[in-house]
């Protein structure tokens, strides 16, 4: 059974720092991996999607990497800003599933001004 | 706000009530999903619809009844719920296996 773990559960950094959020999954048979952002009481915003054949994706200050064989992904946020404060969720889509996503519990990020 | 809308945004109901959650997507997608997000737990898939046909039911109790009248609309009918069903219910849509877009969710409280 696929399980997704995110470490740390919470992170507080000063503004301007570069930071890395970690995601690990137990079964490397995945179709893709997606990073989301969730603001308090709100839905999910998709940040980056990495197909299983890709190693990384970049969008602005965000860079996500994928090492499928070791079951790991990282989300790198450069020059963090207070507006980056949110919960970041990692989700994998197992191969053979009907579009299901298996989510981690998330990392709650707080960027202090 | 995304191209996926959900109503109501907040709902409080008693255990004997019947209510419905509504989701609408304006993105032309062919797949729609219901997810449940409980406190301190990962999001859990509940139902998947592809081209209006239910393709996955993730062992969800029968007190939750989905309905997908067309590719743009998805409902979740609720009856005789339990307090532990209190959660954020999120709707999502996608075009096939591509990126999922989520709605803002309905915060449900069962008294």
CSV table of C-alpha atoms in Angstrom, one decimal:
chain,number,residue,atom,x,y,z
A,1,UNK,CA,0.0,0.0,0.0
A,2,UNK,CA,1.4,3.4,-1.1
A,3,UNK,CA,2.2,5.8,1.8
A,4,UNK,CA,3.4,9.3,1.5
A,5,UNK,CA,5.4,11.0,4.3
A,6,UNK,CA,6.3,14.7,4.5
A,7,UNK,CA,9.0,16.0,6.8
A,8,UNK,CA,9.1,18.3,8.6
A,9,UNK,CA,5.4,18.6,9.7
A,10,UNK,CA,6.0,22.3,10.4
A,11,UNK,CA,8.7,24.8,9.6
A,12,UNK,CA,9.3,28.4,10.5
A,13,UNK,CA,11.9,30.5,8.7
A,14,UNK,CA,12.9,34.2,8.5
A,15,UNK,CA,12.0,36.0,5.3
A,16,UNK,CA,14.6,35.6,2.5
A,17,UNK,CA,15.8,32.1,3.4
A,18,UNK,CA,16.0,29.3,0.8
A,19,UNK,CA,14.3,26.2,2.1
A,20,UNK,CA,13.6,22.6,1.2
A,21,UNK,CA,10.5,20.6,1.9
A,22,UNK,CA,10.8,16.8,1.7
A,23,UNK,CA,8.4,14.1,0.5
A,24,UNK,CA,8.9,10.4,0.5
A,25,UNK,CA,6.8,7.5,-0.9
A,26,UNK,CA,7.0,3.8,-0.3
A,27,UNK,CA,6.1,2.4,-3.7
A,28,UNK,CA,8.1,3.7,-6.7
A,29,UNK,CA,5.4,2.6,-9.2
A,30,UNK,CA,4.0,6.0,-9.7
A,31,UNK,CA,2.6,7.8,-12.7
A,32,UNK,CA,3.4,11.3,-11.5
A,33,UNK,CA,3.9,13.4,-8.4
A,34,UNK,CA,2.2,16.7,-7.6
A,35,UNK,CA,2.9,19.5,-5.1
A,36,UNK,CA,0.1,21.6,-3.8
A,37,UNK,CA,-0.3,24.6,-1.6
A,38,UNK,CA,-3.2,25.0,0.8
A,39,UNK,CA,-4.1,28.2,2.6
A,40,UNK,CA,-6.0,28.0,5.9
A,41,UNK,CA,-9.7,27.0,5.3
A,42,UNK,CA,-9.2,26.9,1.6
A,43,UNK,CA,-8.8,24.4,-1.2
A,44,UNK,CA,-5.7,23.3,-2.9
A,45,UNK,CA,-3.6,25.1,-5.5
A,46,UNK,CA,-1.5,23.0,-7.8
A,47,UNK,CA,2.1,24.2,-7.8
A,48,UNK,CA,4.1,21.7,-9.9
A,49,UNK,CA,3.5,18.3,-11.5
A,50,UNK,CA,6.4,16.0,-12.3
A,51,UNK,CA,5.8,13.0,-14.6
A,52,UNK,CA,7.5,9.8,-13.6
A,53,UNK,CA,10.0,10.2,-16.5
A,54,UNK,CA,11.0,13.6,-15.4
A,55,UNK,CA,13.6,14.6,-12.8
A,56,UNK,CA,12.5,18.1,-12.0
A,57,UNK,CA,10.1,21.0,-12.7
A,58,UNK,CA,10.5,24.7,-12.1
A,59,UNK,CA,8.0,27.5,-11.7
A,60,UNK,CA,9.3,30.9,-10.7
A,61,UNK,CA,11.0,30.6,-7.2
A,62,UNK,CA,9.8,26.9,-6.9
A,63,UNK,CA,11.8,23.9,-8.0
A,64,UNK,CA,10.6,20.3,-7.5
A,65,UNK,CA,12.8,17.3,-8.0
A,66,UNK,CA,11.8,13.6,-8.2
A,67,UNK,CA,14.0,10.6,-7.6
A,68,UNK,CA,11.5,7.8,-8.3
A,69,UNK,CA,13.9,4.9,-7.6
A,70,UNK,CA,14.6,6.1,-4.0
A,71,UNK,CA,11.0,7.3,-3.5
A,72,UNK,CA,11.8,10.9,-2.8
A,73,UNK,CA,10.8,14.4,-3.9
A,74,UNK,CA,11.9,17.8,-2.7
A,75,UNK,CA,10.3,21.2,-3.1
A,76,UNK,CA,12.8,24.0,-3.1
A,77,UNK,CA,11.6,27.5,-2.4
A,78,UNK,CA,14.1,30.3,-3.1
A,79,UNK,CA,14.1,33.6,-1.3
A,80,UNK,CA,11.1,32.8,0.8
A,81,UNK,CA,8.4,35.5,1.5
A,82,UNK,CA,5.7,35.9,4.1
A,83,UNK,CA,3.2,35.2,1.3
A,84,UNK,CA,4.6,31.7,1.0
A,85,UNK,CA,3.2,30.9,4.4
A,86,UNK,CA,0.8,27.9,3.9
A,87,UNK,CA,0.6,24.2,4.1
A,88,UNK,CA,2.4,22.3,1.3
A,89,UNK,CA,1.1,19.0,0.3
A,90,UNK,CA,2.8,16.3,-1.8
A,91,UNK,CA,0.7,13.7,-3.6
A,92,UNK,CA,1.6,10.7,-5.9
A,93,UNK,CA,-0.6,9.1,-8.5
A,94,UNK,CA,0.1,5.3,-8.4
A,95,UNK,CA,0.3,3.5,-11.7
A,96,UNK,CA,-2.8,1.6,-12.6
A,97,UNK,CA,-5.1,3.9,-10.5
A,98,UNK,CA,-8.1,5.7,-11.9
A,99,UNK,CA,-6.5,9.1,-11.4
A,100,UNK,CA,-6.4,8.7,-7.6
A,101,UNK,CA,-3.8,10.7,-5.6
A,102,UNK,CA,-2.3,9.6,-2.4
A,103,UNK,CA,-1.5,12.6,-0.2
A,104,UNK,CA,1.0,13.2,2.6
A,105,UNK,CA,-0.1,15.1,5.7
A,106,UNK,CA,1.7,18.2,4.6
A,107,UNK,CA,4.3,20.6,5.8
A,108,UNK,CA,3.0,23.8,7.5
A,109,UNK,CA,5.4,26.6,6.5
A,110,UNK,CA,5.6,30.0,8.3
A,111,UNK,CA,7.8,32.7,6.9
A,112,UNK,CA,8.4,35.5,9.4
A,113,UNK,CA,8.9,39.1,8.1
B,1,UNK,CA,-10.4,31.3,-6.9
B,2,UNK,CA,-10.1,28.4,-9.4
B,3,UNK,CA,-12.3,27.2,-12.2
B,4,UNK,CA,-13.9,24.7,-9.7
B,5,UNK,CA,-16.6,26.1,-7.4
B,6,UNK,CA,-18.3,24.5,-4.4
B,7,UNK,CA,-21.4,25.4,-2.5
B,8,UNK,CA,-22.1,25.8,0.3
B,9,UNK,CA,-18.7,26.8,1.7
B,10,UNK,CA,-19.9,26.0,5.3
B,11,UNK,CA,-22.6,23.6,6.4
B,12,UNK,CA,-23.8,22.6,9.9
B,13,UNK,CA,-26.2,19.7,10.1
B,14,UNK,CA,-27.7,17.3,12.6
B,15,UNK,CA,-27.3,13.6,12.4
B,16,UNK,CA,-30.8,13.1,11.1
B,17,UNK,CA,-30.6,15.8,8.4
B,18,UNK,CA,-30.3,15.3,4.7
B,19,UNK,CA,-28.2,17.8,2.7
B,20,UNK,CA,-26.3,18.0,-0.5
B,21,UNK,CA,-22.9,19.4,-1.5
B,22,UNK,CA,-22.5,20.8,-5.0
B,23,UNK,CA,-19.5,21.1,-7.2
B,24,UNK,CA,-19.2,22.7,-10.6
B,25,UNK,CA,-16.2,22.9,-12.9
B,26,UNK,CA,-15.8,25.5,-15.7
B,27,UNK,CA,-12.7,24.0,-17.2
B,28,UNK,CA,-14.1,21.5,-19.7
B,29,UNK,CA,-12.6,18.6,-17.8
B,30,UNK,CA,-13.9,15.0,-18.1
B,31,UNK,CA,-13.1,13.7,-14.7
B,32,UNK,CA,-14.4,14.8,-11.3
B,33,UNK,CA,-13.5,13.7,-7.8
B,34,UNK,CA,-14.6,14.0,-4.1
B,35,UNK,CA,-11.9,14.1,-1.4
B,36,UNK,CA,-12.3,14.3,2.3
B,37,UNK,CA,-9.8,16.2,4.5
B,38,UNK,CA,-10.1,15.4,8.3
B,39,UNK,CA,-8.0,17.1,10.9
B,40,UNK,CA,-4.5,15.7,11.2
B,41,UNK,CA,-5.1,13.1,8.4
B,42,UNK,CA,-4.0,13.1,4.8
B,43,UNK,CA,-6.6,13.9,2.1
B,44,UNK,CA,-8.6,10.7,1.2
B,45,UNK,CA,-10.2,10.0,-2.1
B,46,UNK,CA,-13.9,9.2,-1.9
B,47,UNK,CA,-15.2,8.9,-5.4
B,48,UNK,CA,-14.0,9.3,-9.0
B,49,UNK,CA,-16.2,10.0,-12.1
B,50,UNK,CA,-15.0,9.8,-15.6
B,51,UNK,CA,-17.4,11.0,-18.3
B,52,UNK,CA,-20.2,10.9,-15.8
B,53,UNK,CA,-19.6,7.3,-14.9
B,54,UNK,CA,-18.4,6.4,-11.4
B,55,UNK,CA,-15.1,4.6,-11.8
B,56,UNK,CA,-13.9,4.4,-8.2
B,57,UNK,CA,-15.6,4.2,-4.8
B,58,UNK,CA,-13.0,4.1,-2.1
B,59,UNK,CA,-14.9,2.1,0.4
B,60,UNK,CA,-17.1,5.0,1.4
B,61,UNK,CA,-20.1,4.4,3.7
B,62,UNK,CA,-23.5,4.5,2.0
B,63,UNK,CA,-24.5,7.5,4.0
B,64,UNK,CA,-22.5,9.4,1.4
B,65,UNK,CA,-24.1,9.2,-2.1
B,66,UNK,CA,-22.5,10.8,-5.1
B,67,UNK,CA,-24.3,12.0,-8.2
B,68,UNK,CA,-22.8,13.2,-11.5
B,69,UNK,CA,-25.5,14.4,-13.9
B,70,UNK,CA,-23.0,15.7,-16.5
B,71,UNK,CA,-19.3,16.3,-16.8
B,72,UNK,CA,-19.5,19.7,-15.3
B,73,UNK,CA,-21.5,19.0,-12.1
B,74,UNK,CA,-20.9,16.7,-9.2
B,75,UNK,CA,-23.0,16.3,-6.0
B,76,UNK,CA,-22.5,14.6,-2.7
B,77,UNK,CA,-25.8,13.7,-1.0
B,78,UNK,CA,-25.5,13.3,2.8
B,79,UNK,CA,-27.9,11.6,5.1
B,80,UNK,CA,-27.7,10.3,8.7
B,81,UNK,CA,-24.1,11.4,9.1
B,82,UNK,CA,-22.0,10.9,12.2
B,83,UNK,CA,-20.0,13.6,14.1
B,84,UNK,CA,-16.8,11.9,12.8
B,85,UNK,CA,-17.8,12.8,9.3
B,86,UNK,CA,-17.1,16.5,10.1
B,87,UNK,CA,-14.3,17.5,7.7
B,88,UNK,CA,-13.4,19.6,4.7
B,89,UNK,CA,-14.9,18.1,1.6
B,90,UNK,CA,-13.0,19.0,-1.5
B,91,UNK,CA,-14.0,18.6,-5.1
B,92,UNK,CA,-11.5,18.4,-8.0
B,93,UNK,CA,-11.5,18.0,-11.7
B,94,UNK,CA,-9.0,17.0,-14.4
B,95,UNK,CA,-8.7,16.3,-18.0
B,96,UNK,CA,-7.9,12.6,-18.0
B,97,UNK,CA,-4.8,11.9,-16.0
B,98,UNK,CA,-3.5,15.4,-16.1
B,99,UNK,CA,-3.2,18.0,-13.4
B,100,UNK,CA,-6.0,18.1,-10.9
B,101,UNK,CA,-7.7,21.4,-10.0
B,102,UNK,CA,-9.4,21.7,-6.6
B,103,UNK,CA,-12.3,23.8,-5.4
B,104,UNK,CA,-12.3,25.8,-2.2
B,105,UNK,CA,-14.1,23.0,-0.3
B,106,UNK,CA,-17.1,22.8,2.0
B,107,UNK,CA,-16.5,22.8,5.7
B,108,UNK,CA,-19.0,20.3,7.2
B,109,UNK,CA,-19.8,20.1,10.8
B,110,UNK,CA,-22.1,17.3,12.0
B,111,UNK,CA,-23.7,17.9,15.4
